[in-house]
XYZ file of C-alpha atoms in Angstrom:
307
model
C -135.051 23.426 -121.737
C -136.421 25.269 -118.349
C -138.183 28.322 -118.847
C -135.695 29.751 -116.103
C -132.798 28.631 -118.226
C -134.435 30.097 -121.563
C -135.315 33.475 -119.789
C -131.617 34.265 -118.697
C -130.365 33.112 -122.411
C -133.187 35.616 -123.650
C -131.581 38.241 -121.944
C -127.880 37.015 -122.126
C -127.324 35.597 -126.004
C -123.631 35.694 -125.705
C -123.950 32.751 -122.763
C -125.365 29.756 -124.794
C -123.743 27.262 -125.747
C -123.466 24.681 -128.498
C -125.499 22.273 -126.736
C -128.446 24.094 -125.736
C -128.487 25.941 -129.328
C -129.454 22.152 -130.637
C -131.674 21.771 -127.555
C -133.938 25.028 -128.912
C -134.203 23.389 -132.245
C -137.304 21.320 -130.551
C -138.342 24.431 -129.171
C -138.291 25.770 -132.429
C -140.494 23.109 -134.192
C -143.181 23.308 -131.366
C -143.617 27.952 -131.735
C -142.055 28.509 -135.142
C -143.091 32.115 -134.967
C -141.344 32.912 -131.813
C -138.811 35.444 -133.636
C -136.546 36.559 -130.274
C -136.417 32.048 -129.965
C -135.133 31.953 -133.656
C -132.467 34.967 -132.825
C -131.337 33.115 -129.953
C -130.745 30.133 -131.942
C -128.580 31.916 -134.723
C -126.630 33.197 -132.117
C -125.883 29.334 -130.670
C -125.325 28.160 -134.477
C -122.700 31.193 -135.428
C -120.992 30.587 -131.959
C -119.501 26.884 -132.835
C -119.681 27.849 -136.611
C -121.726 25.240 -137.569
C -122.648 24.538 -141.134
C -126.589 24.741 -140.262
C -126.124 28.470 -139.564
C -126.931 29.932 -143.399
C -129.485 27.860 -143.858
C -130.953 28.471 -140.262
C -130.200 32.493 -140.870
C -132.503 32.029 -144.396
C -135.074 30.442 -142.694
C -135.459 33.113 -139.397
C -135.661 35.836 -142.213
C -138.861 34.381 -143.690
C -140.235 34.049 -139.924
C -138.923 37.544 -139.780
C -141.370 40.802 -140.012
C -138.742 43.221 -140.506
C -135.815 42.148 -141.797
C -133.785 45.084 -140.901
C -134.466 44.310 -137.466
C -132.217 41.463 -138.337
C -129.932 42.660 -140.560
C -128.680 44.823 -137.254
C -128.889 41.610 -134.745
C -126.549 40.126 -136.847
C -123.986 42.701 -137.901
C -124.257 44.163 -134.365
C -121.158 43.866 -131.358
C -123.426 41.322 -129.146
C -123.978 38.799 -132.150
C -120.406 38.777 -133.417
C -118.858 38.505 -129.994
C -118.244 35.169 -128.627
C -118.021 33.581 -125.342
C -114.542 33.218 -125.534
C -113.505 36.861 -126.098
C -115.980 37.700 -123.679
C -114.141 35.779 -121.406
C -110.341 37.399 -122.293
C -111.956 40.580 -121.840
C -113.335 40.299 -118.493
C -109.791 38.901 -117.270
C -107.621 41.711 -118.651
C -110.172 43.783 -117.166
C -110.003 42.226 -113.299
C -106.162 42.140 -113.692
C -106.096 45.802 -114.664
C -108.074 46.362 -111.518
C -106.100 44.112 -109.039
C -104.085 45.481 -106.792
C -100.656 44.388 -106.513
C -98.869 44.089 -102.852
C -95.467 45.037 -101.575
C -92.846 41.773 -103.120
C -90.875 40.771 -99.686
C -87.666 40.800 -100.068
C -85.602 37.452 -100.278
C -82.436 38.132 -97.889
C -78.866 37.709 -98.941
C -78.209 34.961 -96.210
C -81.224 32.565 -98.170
C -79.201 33.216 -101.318
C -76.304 32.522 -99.804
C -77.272 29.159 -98.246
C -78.771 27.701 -101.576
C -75.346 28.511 -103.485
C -73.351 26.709 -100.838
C -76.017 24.059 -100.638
C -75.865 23.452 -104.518
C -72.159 24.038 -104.707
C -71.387 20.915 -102.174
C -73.899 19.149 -104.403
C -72.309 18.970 -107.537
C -68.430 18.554 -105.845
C -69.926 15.307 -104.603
C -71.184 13.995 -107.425
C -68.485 15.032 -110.074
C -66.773 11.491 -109.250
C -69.054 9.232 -109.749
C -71.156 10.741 -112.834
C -69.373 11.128 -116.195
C -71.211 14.576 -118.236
C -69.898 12.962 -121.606
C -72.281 9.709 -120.618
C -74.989 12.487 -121.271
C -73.897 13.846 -124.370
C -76.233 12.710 -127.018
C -74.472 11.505 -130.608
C -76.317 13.421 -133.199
C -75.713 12.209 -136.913
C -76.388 15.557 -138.447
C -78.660 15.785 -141.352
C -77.110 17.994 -144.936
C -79.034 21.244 -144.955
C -79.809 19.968 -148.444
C -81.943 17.414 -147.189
C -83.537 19.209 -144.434
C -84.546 21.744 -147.089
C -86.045 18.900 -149.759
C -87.653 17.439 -146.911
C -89.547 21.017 -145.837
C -90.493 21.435 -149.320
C -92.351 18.224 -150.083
C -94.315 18.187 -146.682
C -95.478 21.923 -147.620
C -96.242 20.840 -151.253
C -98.376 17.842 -149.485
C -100.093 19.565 -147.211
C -100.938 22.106 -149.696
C -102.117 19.846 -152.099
C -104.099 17.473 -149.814
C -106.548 20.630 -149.204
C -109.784 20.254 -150.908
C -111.134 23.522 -152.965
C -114.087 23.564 -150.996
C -112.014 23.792 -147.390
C -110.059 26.432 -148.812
C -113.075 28.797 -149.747
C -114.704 28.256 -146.619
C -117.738 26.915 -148.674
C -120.509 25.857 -145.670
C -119.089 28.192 -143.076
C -121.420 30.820 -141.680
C -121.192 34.012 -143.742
C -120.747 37.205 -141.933
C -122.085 40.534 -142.926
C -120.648 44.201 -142.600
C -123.408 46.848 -141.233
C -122.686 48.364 -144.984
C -123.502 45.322 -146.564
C -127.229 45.528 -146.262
C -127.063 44.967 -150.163
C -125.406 41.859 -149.872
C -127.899 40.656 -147.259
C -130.897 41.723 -149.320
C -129.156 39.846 -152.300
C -128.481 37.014 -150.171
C -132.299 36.276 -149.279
C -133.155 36.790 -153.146
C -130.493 34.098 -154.474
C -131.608 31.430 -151.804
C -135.400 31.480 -152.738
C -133.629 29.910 -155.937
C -132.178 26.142 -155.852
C -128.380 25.834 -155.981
C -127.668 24.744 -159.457
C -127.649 20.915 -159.777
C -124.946 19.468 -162.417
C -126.963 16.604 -163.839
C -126.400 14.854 -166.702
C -129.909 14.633 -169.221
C -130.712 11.525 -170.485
C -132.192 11.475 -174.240
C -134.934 9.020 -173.005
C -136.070 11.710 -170.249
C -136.095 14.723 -172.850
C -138.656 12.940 -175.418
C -140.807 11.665 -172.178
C -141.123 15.120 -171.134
C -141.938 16.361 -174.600
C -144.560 13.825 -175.121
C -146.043 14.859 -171.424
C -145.953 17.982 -172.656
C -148.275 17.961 -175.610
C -151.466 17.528 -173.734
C -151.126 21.207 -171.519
C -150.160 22.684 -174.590
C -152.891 21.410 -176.599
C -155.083 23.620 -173.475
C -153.569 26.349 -173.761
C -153.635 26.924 -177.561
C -157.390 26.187 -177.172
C -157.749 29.000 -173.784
C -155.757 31.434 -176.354
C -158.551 30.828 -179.284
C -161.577 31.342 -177.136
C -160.129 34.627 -175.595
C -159.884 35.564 -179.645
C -163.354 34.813 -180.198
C -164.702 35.929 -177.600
C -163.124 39.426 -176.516
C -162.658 42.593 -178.691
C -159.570 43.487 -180.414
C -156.904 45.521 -178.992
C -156.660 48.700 -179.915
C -153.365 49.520 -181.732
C -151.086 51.882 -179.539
C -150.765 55.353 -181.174
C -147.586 55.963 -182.361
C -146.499 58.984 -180.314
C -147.400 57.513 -176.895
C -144.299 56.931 -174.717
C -142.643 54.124 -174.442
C -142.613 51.998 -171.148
C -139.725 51.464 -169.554
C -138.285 48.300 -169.382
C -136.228 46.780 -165.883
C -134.738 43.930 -166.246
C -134.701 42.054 -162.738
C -132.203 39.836 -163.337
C -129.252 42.809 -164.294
C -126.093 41.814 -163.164
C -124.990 43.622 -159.743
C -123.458 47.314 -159.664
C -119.496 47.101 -159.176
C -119.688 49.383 -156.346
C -122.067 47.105 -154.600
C -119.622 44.134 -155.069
C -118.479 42.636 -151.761
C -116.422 39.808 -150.851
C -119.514 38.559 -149.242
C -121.812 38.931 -152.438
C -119.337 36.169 -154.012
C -119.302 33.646 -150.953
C -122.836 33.688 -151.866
C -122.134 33.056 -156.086
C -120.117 30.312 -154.417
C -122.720 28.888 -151.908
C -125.379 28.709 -154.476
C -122.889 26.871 -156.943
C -123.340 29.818 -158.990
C -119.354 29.471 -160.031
C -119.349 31.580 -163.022
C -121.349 34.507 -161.483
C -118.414 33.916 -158.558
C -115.528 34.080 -160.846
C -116.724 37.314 -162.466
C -117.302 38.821 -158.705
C -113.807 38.007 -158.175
C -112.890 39.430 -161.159
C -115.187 42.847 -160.339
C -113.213 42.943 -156.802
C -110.057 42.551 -158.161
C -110.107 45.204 -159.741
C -111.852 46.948 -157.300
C -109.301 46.778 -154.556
C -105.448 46.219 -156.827
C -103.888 45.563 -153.418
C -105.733 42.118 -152.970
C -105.318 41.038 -156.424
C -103.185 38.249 -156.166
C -105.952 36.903 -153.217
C -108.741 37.246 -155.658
C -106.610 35.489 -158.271
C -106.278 32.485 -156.318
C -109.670 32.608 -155.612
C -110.682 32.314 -159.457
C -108.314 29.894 -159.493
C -110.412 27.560 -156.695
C -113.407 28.454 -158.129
C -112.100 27.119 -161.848
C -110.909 24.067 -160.397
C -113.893 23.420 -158.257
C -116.018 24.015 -161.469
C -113.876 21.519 -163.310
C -114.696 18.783 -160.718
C -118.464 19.204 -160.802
C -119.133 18.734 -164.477
């Protein structure tokens, strides 16, 4: 790409393309750390929704200094906006503007002619063409069968949808400016691994144990020496305060619950930590409980598929 080219895009995000968003991925590789390059990129990546874009959004955040920075480039007006709109925008607005001319005035005598013109037409044709020669013979169809015939290309197409397609698993995941939770809980769940559904072999188990003995043996021996060697602990008095304990892996407040929060359950393959965000938001918002409820219901039968 031509520095020229790469300056405007700099400037203009809401111009590139899907081609030239691949083109910076070279770019990319040769200044990693070039944060405003990495922004630019997102912004190619969420404009053709492509399934690289939440992987590509995880990866700019650990290039990232602040991450606030761009947890407002990506919630904000000029990220979210696509070429497209941009375009139906700027057309309404130059119509609005136009100004619209006088309409001349088509005179009666034009009118005239074309209805005398048209009229002679048809009187010489009406004895050589035959209008029933152009009726078409329709053999119509019971409303019965129309109906049954509706039904079963709904239930088909219905049925022919994969889970996955139908909770949008691999599409770019958008983010409200009040979801910075969601965000921040987003880059904590993907320094994880998605959960892998793997059957164990016995065989692999009893290797492992066996490895296992030797680092063991180690650090039994570490623990003795430290015995030997260091003083004893002090016993804690018994009206010193307790510490507090905080667990880091509590489950999520239910006012921090967002639709987004479980697209990410879902992303990670996390499907039971999904289903119970479902669960949270249906009750959460009653008036989209029957949505939710069909989500659990994906999410179940996705689960079932996997093990």
């Amino acid at each position: 790409m031509q520095l020229q080219e790469l300056t405007y895009l700099l400037q203009h995000p809401e111009a590139i393309t899907g081609y030239q968003a691949d083109m910076l991925s070279s770019t990319i590789n040769e200044y990693p750390y070039f944060q405003p390059l990495r922004a630019l990129h997102l912004k190619g990546l969420k404009q053709k929704e492509s399934y690289k874009y939440n992987n590509a959004l995880k990866i700019t955040a650990a290039h990232t200094a602040d991450r606030s920075v761009l947890f407002d480039y990506i919630t904000s007006d000029v990220f979210n906006q696509n070429e497209i709109s941009n375009q139906i925008k700027q057309n309404s607005e130059n119509i609005k503007s136009m100004e619209v001319s006088e309409v001349d005035d088509i005179s009666v005598d034009k009118s005239v002619m074309i209805d005398d013109a048209l009229k002679e037409h048809i009187k010489a044709t009406e004895g050589v063409l035959d209008p029933n020669l152009f009726k078409a013979k329709s053999n119509p169809i019971p409303k019965t069968e129309i109906q049954n015939i509706e039904d079963s290309v709904i239930s088909i197409d219905v049925d022919n949808i994969a889970p996955e397609k139908k909770l949008n698993i691999g599409k770019p995941l958008e983010f409200d400016k009040k979801e910075s939770h969601s965000f921040a809980e987003w880059l904590k769940i993907t320094s994880f691994k998605p959960i892998v559904r793997e059957e164990t072999k016995d065989n692999d188990n009893s290797n492992s144990e066996s490895k296992s003995t030797t680092p063991l043996e180690e650090k039994l021996a570490i623990i003795d020496k430290f015995i030997n060697e260091n003083p004893k602990i002090k016993p804690v008095a018994s009206n010193a305060p307790k510490p507090k304990l905080v667990n880091n892996e509590a489950d999520v407040s239910d006012s921090l619950m967002t639709e987004t929060l479980a697209r990410i359950y879902l992303e990670q393959k996390n499907y039971d930590k999904a289903i119970q965000s479902y669960k949270i938001l249906s009750l959460k918002y009653p008036e989209k409980s029957s949505f939710f409820a069909d989500q659990i219901k994906l999410v179940e039968e996705l689960k079932d598929n996997t093990i």
